[in-house]
Short mmCIF file of C-alpha atoms in Angstrom, two decimals:
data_model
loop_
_atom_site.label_atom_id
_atom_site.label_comp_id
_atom_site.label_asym_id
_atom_site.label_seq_id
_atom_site.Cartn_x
_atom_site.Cartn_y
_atom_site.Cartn_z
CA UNK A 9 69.37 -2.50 -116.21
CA UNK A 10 70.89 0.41 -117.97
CA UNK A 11 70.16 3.80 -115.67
CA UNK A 12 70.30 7.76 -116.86
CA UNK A 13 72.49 9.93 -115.47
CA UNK A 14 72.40 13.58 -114.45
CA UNK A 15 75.89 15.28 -113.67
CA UNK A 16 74.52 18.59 -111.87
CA UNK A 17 76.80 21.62 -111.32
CA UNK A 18 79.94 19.72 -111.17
CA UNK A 19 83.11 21.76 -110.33
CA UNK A 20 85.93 19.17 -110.52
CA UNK A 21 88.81 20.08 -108.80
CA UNK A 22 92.49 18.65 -108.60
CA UNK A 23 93.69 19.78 -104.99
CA UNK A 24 92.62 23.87 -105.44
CA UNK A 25 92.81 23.47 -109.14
CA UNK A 26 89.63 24.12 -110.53
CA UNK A 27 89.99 21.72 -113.68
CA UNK A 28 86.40 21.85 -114.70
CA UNK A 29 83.60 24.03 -114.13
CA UNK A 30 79.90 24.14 -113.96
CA UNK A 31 79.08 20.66 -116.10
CA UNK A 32 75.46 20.02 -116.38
CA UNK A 33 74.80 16.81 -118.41
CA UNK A 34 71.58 14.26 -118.95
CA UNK A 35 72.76 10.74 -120.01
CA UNK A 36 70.05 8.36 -121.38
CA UNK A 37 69.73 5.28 -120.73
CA UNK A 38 70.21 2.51 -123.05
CA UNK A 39 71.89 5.15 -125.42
CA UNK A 40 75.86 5.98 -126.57
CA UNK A 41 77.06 9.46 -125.66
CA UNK A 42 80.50 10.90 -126.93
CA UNK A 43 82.64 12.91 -125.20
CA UNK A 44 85.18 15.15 -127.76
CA UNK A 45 87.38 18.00 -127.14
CA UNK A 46 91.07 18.83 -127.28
CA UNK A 47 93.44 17.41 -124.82
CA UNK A 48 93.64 19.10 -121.29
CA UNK A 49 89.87 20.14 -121.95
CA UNK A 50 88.68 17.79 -119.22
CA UNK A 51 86.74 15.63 -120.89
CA UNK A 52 88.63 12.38 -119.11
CA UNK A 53 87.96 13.85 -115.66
CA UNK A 54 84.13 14.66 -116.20
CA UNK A 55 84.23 10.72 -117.01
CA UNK A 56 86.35 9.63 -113.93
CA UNK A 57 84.07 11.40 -111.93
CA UNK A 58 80.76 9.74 -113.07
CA UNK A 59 82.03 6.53 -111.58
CA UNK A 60 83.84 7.95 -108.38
CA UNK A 61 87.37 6.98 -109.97
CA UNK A 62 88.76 10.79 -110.32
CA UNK A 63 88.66 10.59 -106.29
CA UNK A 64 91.76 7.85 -106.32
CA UNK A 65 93.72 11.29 -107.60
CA UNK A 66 95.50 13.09 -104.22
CA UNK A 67 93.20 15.74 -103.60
CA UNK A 68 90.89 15.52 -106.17
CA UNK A 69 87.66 16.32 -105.14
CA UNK A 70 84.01 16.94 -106.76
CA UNK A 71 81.49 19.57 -106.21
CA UNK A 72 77.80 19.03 -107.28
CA UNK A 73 75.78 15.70 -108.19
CA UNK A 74 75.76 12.82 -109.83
CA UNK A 75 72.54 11.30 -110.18
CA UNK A 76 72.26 7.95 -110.99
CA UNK A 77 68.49 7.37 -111.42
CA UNK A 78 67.72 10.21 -109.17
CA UNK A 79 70.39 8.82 -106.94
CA UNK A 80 73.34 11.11 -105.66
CA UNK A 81 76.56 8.46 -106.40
CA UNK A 82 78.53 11.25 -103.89
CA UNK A 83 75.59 11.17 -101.55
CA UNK A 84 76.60 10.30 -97.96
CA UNK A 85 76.81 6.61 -96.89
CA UNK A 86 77.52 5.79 -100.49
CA UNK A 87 80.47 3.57 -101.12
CA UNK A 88 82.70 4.23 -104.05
CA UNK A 89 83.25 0.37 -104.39
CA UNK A 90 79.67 -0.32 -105.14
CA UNK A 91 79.43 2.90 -107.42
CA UNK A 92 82.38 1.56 -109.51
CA UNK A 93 80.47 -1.69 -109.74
CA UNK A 94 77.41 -0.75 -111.02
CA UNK A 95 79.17 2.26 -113.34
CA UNK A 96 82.15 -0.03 -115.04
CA UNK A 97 84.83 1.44 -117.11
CA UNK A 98 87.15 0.42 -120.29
CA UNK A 99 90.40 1.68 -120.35
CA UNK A 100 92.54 3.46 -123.52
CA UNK A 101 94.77 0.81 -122.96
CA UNK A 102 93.86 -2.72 -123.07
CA UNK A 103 94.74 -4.16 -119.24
CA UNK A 104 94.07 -7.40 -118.83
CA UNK A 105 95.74 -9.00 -115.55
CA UNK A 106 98.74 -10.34 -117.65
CA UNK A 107 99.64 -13.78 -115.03
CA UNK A 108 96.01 -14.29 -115.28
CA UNK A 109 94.53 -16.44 -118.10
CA UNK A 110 91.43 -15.40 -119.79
CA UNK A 111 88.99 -16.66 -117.80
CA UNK A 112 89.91 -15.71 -114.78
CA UNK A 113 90.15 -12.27 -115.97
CA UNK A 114 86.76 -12.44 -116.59
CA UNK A 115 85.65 -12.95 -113.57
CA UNK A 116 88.37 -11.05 -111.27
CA UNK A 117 85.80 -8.61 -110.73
CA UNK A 118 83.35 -10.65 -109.76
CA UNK A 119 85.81 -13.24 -107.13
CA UNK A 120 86.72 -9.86 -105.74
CA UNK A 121 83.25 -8.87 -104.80
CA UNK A 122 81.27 -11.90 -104.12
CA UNK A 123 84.01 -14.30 -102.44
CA UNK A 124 83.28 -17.92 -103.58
CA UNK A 125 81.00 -18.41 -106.31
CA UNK A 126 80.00 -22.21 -107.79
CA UNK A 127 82.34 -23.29 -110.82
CA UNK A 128 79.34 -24.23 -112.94
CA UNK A 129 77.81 -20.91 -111.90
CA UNK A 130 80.97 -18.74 -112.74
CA UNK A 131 81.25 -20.80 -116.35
CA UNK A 132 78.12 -19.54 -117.19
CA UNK A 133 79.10 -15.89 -116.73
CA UNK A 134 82.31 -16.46 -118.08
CA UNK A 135 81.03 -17.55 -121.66
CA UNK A 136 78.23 -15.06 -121.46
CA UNK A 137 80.72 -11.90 -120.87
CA UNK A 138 82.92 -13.25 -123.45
CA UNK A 139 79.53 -13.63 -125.85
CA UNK A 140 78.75 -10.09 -125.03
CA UNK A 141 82.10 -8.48 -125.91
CA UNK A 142 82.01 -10.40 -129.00
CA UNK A 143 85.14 -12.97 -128.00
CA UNK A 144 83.76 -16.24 -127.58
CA UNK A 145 84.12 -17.81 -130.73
CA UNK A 146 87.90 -16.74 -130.71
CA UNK A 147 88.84 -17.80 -127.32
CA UNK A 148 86.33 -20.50 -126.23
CA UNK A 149 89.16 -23.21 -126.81
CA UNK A 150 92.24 -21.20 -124.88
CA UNK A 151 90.16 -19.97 -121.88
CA UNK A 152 93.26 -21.26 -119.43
CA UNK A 153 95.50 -19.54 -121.45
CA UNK A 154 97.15 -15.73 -120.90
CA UNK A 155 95.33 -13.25 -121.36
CA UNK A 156 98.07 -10.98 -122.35
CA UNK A 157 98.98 -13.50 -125.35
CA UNK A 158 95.82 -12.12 -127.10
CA UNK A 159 96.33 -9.35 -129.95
CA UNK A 160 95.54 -5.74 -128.90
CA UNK A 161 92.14 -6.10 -129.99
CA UNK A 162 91.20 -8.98 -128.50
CA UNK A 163 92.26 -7.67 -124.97
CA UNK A 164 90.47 -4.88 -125.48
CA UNK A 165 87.68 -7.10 -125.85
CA UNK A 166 88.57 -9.34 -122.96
CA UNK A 167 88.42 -5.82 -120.49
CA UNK A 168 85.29 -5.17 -121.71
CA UNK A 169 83.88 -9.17 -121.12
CA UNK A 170 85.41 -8.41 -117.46
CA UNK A 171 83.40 -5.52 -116.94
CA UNK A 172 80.24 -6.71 -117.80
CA UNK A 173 80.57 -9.67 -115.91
CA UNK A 174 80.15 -7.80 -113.03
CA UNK A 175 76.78 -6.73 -114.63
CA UNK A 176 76.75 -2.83 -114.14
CA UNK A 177 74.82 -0.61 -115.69
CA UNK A 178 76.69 1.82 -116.90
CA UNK A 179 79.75 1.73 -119.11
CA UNK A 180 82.36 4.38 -119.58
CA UNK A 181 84.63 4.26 -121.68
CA UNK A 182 87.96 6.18 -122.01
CA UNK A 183 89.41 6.43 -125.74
CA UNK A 184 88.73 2.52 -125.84
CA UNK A 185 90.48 1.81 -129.06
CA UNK A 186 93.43 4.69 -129.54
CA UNK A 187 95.54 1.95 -129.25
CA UNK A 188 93.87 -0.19 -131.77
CA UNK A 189 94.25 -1.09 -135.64
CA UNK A 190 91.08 0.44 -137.56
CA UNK A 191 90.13 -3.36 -137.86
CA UNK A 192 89.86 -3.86 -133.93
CA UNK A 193 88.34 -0.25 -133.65
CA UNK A 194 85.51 -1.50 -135.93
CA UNK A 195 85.11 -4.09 -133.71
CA UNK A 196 84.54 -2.45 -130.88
CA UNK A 197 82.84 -0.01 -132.40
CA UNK A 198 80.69 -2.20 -133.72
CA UNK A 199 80.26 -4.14 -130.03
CA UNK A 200 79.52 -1.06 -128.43
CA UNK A 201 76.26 -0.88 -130.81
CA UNK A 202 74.86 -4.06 -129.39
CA UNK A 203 76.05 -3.13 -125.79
CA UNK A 204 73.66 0.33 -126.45
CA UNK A 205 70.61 -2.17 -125.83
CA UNK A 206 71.76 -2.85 -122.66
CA UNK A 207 73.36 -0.81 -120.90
CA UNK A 208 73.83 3.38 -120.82
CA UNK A 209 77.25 3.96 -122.70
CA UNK A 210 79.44 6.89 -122.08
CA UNK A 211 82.55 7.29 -124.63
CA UNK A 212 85.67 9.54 -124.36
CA UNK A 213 86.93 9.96 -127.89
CA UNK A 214 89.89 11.99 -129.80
CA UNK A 215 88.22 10.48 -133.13
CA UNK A 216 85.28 12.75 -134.03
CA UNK A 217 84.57 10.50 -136.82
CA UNK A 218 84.31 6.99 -134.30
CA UNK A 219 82.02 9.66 -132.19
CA UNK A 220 79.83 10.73 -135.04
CA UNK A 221 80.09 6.81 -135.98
CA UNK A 222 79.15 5.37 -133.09
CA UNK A 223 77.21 7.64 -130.82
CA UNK A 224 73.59 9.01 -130.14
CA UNK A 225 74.43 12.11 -128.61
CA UNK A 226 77.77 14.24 -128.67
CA UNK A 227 79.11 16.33 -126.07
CA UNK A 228 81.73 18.74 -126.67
CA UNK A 229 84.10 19.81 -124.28
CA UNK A 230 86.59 22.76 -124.16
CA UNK A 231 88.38 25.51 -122.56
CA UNK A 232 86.94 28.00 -121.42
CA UNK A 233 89.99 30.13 -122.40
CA UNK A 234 93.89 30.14 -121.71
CA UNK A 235 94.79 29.22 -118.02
CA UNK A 236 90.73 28.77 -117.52
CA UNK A 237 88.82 25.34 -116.60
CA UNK A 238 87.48 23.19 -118.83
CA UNK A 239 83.43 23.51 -119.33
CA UNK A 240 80.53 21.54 -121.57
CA UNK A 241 80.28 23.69 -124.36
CA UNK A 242 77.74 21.97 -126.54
CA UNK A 243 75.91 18.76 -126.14
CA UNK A 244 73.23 17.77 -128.68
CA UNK A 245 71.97 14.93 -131.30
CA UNK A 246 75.23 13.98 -132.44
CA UNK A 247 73.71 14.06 -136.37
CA UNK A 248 73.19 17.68 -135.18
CA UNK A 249 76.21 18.38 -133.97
CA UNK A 250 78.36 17.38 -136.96
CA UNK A 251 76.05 18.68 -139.30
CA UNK A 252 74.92 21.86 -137.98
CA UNK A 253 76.00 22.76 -134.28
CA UNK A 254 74.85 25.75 -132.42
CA UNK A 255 77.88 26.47 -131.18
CA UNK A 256 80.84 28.57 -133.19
CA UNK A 257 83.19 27.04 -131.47
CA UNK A 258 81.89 23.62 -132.00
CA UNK A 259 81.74 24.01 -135.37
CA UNK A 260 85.43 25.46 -135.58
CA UNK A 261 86.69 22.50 -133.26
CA UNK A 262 85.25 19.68 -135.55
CA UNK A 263 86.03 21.83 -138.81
CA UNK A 264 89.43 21.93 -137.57
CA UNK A 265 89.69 25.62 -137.71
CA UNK A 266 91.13 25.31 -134.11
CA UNK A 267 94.05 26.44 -132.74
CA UNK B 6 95.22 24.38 -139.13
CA UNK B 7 94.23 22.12 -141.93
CA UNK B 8 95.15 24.86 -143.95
CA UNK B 9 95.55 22.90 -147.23
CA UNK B 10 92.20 21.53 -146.84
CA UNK B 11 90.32 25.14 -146.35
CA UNK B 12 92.39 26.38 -148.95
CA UNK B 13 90.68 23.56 -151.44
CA UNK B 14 87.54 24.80 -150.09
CA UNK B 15 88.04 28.43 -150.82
CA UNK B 16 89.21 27.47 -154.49
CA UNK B 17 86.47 25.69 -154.99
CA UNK B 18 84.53 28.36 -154.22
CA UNK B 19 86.79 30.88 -156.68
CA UNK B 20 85.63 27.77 -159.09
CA UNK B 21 81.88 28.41 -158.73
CA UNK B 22 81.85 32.23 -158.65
CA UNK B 23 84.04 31.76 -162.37
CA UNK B 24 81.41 29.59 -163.64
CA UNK B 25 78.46 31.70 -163.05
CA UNK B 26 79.98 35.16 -164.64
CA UNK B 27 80.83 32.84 -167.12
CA UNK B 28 76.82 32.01 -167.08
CA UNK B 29 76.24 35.39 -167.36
CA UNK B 30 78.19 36.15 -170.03
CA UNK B 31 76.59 33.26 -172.08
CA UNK B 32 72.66 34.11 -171.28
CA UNK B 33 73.50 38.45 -172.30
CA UNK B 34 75.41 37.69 -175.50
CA UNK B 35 72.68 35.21 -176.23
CA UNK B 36 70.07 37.75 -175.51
CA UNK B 37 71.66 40.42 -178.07
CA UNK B 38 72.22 37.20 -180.37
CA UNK B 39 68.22 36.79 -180.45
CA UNK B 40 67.50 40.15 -180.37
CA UNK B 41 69.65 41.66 -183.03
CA UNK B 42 70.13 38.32 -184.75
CA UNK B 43 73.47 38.31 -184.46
CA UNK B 44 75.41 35.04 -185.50
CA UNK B 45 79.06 36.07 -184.16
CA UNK B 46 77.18 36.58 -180.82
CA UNK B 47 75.56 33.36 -181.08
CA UNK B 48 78.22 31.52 -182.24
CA UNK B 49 80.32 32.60 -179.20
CA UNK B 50 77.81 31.06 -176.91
CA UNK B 51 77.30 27.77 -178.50
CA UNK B 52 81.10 27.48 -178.39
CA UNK B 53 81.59 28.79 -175.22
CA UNK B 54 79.00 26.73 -173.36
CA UNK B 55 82.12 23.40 -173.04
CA UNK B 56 83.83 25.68 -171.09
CA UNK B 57 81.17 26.18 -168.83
CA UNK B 58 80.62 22.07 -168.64
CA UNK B 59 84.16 21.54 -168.38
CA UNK B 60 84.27 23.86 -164.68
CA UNK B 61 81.16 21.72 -163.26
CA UNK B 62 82.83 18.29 -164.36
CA UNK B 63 86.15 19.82 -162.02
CA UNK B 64 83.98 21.16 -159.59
CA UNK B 65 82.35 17.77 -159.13
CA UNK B 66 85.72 15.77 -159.09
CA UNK B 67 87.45 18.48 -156.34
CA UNK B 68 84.36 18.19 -154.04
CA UNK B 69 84.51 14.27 -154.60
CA UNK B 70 87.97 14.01 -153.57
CA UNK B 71 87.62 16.55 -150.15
CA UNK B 72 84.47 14.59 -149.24
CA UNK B 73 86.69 10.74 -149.62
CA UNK B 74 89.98 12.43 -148.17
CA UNK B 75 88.90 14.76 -145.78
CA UNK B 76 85.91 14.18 -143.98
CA UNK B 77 83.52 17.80 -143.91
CA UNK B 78 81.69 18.16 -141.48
CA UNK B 79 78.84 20.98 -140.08
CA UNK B 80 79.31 23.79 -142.20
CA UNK B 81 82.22 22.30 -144.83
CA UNK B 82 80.22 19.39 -145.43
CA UNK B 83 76.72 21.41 -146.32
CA UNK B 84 79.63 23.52 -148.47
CA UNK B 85 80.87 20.70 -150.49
CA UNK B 86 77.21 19.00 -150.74
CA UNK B 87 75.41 22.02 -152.01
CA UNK B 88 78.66 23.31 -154.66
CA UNK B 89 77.92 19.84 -156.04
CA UNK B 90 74.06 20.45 -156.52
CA UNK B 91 74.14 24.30 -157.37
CA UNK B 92 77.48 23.57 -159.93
CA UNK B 93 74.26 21.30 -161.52
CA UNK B 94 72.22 24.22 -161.94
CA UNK B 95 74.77 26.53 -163.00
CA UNK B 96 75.12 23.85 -165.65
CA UNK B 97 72.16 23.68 -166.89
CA UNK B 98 71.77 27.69 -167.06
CA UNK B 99 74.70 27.26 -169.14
CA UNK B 100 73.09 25.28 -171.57
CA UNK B 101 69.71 27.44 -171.52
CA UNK B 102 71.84 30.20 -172.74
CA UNK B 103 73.16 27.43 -175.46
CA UNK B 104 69.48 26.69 -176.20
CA UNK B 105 68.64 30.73 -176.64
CA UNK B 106 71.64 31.15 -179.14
CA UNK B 107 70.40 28.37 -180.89
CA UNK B 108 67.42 29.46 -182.10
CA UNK B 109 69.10 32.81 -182.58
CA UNK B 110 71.31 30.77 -185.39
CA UNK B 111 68.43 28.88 -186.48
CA UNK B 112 66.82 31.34 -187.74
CA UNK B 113 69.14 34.04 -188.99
CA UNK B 114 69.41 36.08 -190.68
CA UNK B 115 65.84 36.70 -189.86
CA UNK B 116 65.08 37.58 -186.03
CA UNK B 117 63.67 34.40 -183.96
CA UNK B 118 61.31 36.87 -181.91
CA UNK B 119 59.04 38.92 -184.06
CA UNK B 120 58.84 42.29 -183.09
CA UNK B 121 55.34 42.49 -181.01
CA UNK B 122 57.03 39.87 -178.66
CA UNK B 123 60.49 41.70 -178.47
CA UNK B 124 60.04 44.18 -175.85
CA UNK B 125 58.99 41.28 -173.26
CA UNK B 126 62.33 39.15 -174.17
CA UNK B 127 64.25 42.46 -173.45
CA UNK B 128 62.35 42.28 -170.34
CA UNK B 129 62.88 38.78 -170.18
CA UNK B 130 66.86 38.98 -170.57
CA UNK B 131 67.05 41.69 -168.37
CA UNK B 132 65.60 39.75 -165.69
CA UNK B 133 68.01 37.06 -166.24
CA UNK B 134 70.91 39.10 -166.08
CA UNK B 135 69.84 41.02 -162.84
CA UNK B 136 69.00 37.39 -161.33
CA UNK B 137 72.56 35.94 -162.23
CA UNK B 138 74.05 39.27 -160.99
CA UNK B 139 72.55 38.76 -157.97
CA UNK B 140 73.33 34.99 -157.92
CA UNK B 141 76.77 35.76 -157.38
CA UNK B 142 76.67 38.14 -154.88
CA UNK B 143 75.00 35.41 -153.04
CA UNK B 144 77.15 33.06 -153.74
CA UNK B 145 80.11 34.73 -153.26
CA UNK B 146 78.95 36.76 -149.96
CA UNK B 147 76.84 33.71 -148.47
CA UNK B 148 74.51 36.64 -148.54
CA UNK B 149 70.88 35.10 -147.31
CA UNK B 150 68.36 38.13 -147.52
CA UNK B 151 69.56 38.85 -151.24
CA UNK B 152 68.63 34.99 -151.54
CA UNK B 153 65.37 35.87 -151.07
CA UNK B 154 65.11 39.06 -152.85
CA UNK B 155 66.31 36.53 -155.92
CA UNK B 156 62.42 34.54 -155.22
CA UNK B 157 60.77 37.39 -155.76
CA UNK B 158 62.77 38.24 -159.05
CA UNK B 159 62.00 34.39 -160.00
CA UNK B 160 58.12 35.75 -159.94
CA UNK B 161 58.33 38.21 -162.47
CA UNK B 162 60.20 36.13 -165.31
CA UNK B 163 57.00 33.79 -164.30
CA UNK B 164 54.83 36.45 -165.20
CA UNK B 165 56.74 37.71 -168.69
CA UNK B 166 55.90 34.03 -169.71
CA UNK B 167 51.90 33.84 -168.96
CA UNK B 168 52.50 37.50 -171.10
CA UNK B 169 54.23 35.97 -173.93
CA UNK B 170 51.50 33.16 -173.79
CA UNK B 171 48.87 35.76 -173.74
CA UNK B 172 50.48 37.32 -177.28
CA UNK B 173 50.97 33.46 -178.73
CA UNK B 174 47.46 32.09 -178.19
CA UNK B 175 46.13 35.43 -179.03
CA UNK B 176 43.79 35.81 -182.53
CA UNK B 177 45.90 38.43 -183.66
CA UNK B 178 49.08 36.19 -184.09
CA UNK B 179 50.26 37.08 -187.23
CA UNK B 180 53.50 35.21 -187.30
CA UNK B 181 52.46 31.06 -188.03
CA UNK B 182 53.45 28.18 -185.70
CA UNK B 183 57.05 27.89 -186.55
CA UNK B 184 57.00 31.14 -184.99
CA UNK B 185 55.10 30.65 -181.89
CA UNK B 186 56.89 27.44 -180.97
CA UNK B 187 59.94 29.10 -180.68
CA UNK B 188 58.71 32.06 -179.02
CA UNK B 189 57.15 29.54 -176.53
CA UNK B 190 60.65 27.34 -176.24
CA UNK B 191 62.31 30.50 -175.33
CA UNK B 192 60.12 31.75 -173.11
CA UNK B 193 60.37 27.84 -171.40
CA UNK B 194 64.06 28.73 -171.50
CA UNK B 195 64.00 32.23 -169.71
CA UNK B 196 61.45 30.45 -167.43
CA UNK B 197 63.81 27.81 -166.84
CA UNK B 198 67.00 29.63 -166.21
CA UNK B 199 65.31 31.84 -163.66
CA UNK B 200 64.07 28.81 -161.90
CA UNK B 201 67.82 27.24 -161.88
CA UNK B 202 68.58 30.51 -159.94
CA UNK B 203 66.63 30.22 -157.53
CA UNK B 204 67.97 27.04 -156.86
CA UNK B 205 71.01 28.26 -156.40
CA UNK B 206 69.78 30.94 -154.01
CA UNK B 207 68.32 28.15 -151.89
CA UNK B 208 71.07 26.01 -151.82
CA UNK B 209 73.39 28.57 -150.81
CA UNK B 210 70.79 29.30 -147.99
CA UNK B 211 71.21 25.77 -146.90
CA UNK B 212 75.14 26.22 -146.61
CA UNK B 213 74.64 29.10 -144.34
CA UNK B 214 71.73 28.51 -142.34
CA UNK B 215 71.73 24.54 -142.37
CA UNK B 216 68.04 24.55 -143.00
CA UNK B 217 66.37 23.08 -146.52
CA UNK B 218 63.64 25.89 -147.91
CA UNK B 219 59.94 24.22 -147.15
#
């Protein structure tokens, strides 16, 4: 299920602002890989643009490729619809449909794409989502209820059920738990190890220790200098990188010599 | 930024640097203490040496608290990892120094080292003070090449050893066993010392190049 992807050359561009330049990346499959950097580096938009969502910006736009198991996802004759499906993502802040009750935020994604699908059928996916982001057991007997009367946590948990109910194979995620407790954060943190066998995980993080926690490899993001685009300045075994990165300016950004 | 955190760092650096001219101090008045069998000399070592004990205990404790509070990473953590391990060393050089002025008490008013054997624990204390010398240049300078120039020095104290050995197990020893265990015990501790500096020389390799020695 889970596919690798290869970001080649990508110039990402808000209207004729060049926000980010020249990002070559390699994504593994079936593996976590952190995103860090200071704010305004870019680190969000390289994300948003691995799933087609930094497009739904006015006059954003993307130069180079995005290969998703050799596969250009800005190829022509692709739709962006069926990109985002396969490529989900997880929000910084928890955004569950709040009218909706639990369940049927599970499977919104899925009555959206696949019109009418059997109860019994739709049950199944429902508790296996919920299994899979770790919920079950805490909402299996309120399934008809709200989901926004869940803690912060818990929704958190609830988006990610809904996007794996739609089965993709990729997940990114954007700061997924900046506006959890460090109990919730653990969590997820902890959920995002067992999603690692199955699908290819992509993380934006402000927490280098959750990124050194939780991820395989670590890619560090920064300006390239005052008024300049953002660029990939180091990406490497994440026990490399906080223990002994190649870069200077890695090491000063994680060391906190910064600024 | 983080500026009280790098200052901690850089004081517990100041720390180390104290504690090994504090080493040194210890291992050349224990050296004249043998040599000349001087008890005042002596005396100031084996009361010195808490002193020395003391700085690694607060050396320990300050590294403990930046690694629970602050989180080092890359080059900070290898920093506060490797102070802890070479603070050890510079320890236990301390107390080789003790172990030198002890048998310098021991034994005094007589001289400890007969006089056929003196000339190679002149040798032998020389070394020692050119390796702790050196020790803190590299400590204090992150200075890798002059790590390695402190091996090499490490092979010669070696060799001053297999000499005194050579004297010891020779015929013409002249001077008993009570005498040739402690010429052997110091030797062991010269040995020793020498050893611990190299130590030292590799970890502070580690915290610069973020590879361990093979």
């Amino acid at each position: 299920m889970a596919k690798r992807i290869d970001a080649k050359d990508l110039d990402i561009y808000y209207g004729k602002f060049l926000a980010v330049s020249e990002v070559n990346v390699t994504i593994e499959p079936r593996s976590v890989t952190a995103f860090i950097g200071p704010s305004g580096c870019g680190k969000s938009t390289v994300l948003r643009t691995l799933n087609r969502m930094h497009e739904v910006v006015a006059g954003a736009s993307v130069r180079g490729e995005v290969l998703l198991d050799g596969e250009d996802i800005y190829g022509a004759g692709i739709d962006p619809v069926d990109v985002r499906r396969t490529i989900g993502m997880v929000f910084q802040r928890p955004n569950p449909f709040p009218t909706m009750s639990i369940y049927d935020n599970v499977v919104a994604g899925l009555r959206l794409q696949s019109g009418r699908i059997r109860r019994s059928e739709l049950d199944g996916i429902v508790e296996k989502s919920l299994r899979g982001a770790n919920l079950w057991n805490e909402v299996k007997d309120r399934l008809d209820k709200p989901g926004a009367g869940l803690s912060g946590g818990q929704q958190q948990r609830l988006c990610i059920a809904r996007a794996i109910a739609v089965q993709p194979q990729v997940l990114l995620m954007d700061e997924p738990c900046s506006a959890l407790d460090p109990i919730s954060t653990l969590a997820i943190e902890d959920l995002i190890q067992e999603l690692k066998t199955t699908y290819t995980i992509v993380i934006v993080t402000h927490n280098m220790q959750q990124a050194a926690r939780v991820s395989d490899r670590t890619a560090f993001f920064n300006l390239a200098g005052v008024g300049k685009p953002g660029q990939l300045v180091e990406i490497d075994e994440t026990q490399k990188i906080f223990s002994n990165p190649s870069q200077k300016r890695t090491e000063d950004y994680i060391s906190g010599r910064f600024g | 930024m983080r500026d009280i955190y790098h200052d901690e760092l850089d004081a517990i650096g100041s720390l180390v640097i104290c504690m090994a001219k504090s080493v040194a101090v210890a291992m050349e008045r224990a050296t004249a203490a043998l040599l000349d069998a001087n008890l005042q000399l002596a005396e100031q070592v084996l009361g010195g040496d808490a002193s020395v004990d003391a700085l690694r205990n607060e050396i320990e404790e300050r590294c403990f608290q930046i690694i629970a509070t602050q989180s080092p990473v890359a080059t900070d953590l290898r920093v506060v990892i490797s102070t802890i391990h070479l603070a050890a060393d510079l320890e236990r050089m301390g107390d080789l120094a003790h172990h030198v002025a002890k048998i310098a008490r021991l034994r005094f008013p007589e001289h400890a080292v007969p006089g056929e054997v003196r000339a190679v624990f002149e040798q032998m204390g020389e070394v020692a003070h050119s390796l702790i010398t050196k020790v803190i240049e590299v400590v204090d300078g992150r200075d890798v090449e002059l790590a390695q120039a402190i091996e090499v020095e490490d092979d010669s104290m070696d060799a001053l050893r297999r000499k005194l050995f050579t004297i010891v197990l020779s015929d013409r020893w002249a001077h008993g066993t009570e005498a040739a265990i402690d010429v052997t015990l110091l030797g062991r501790y010269y040995e020793r010392y020498a050893d611990h500096a190299v130590a030292v020389a590799r970890h502070t390799t580690f915290i610069v190049t973020g590879e361990r020695a093979a």
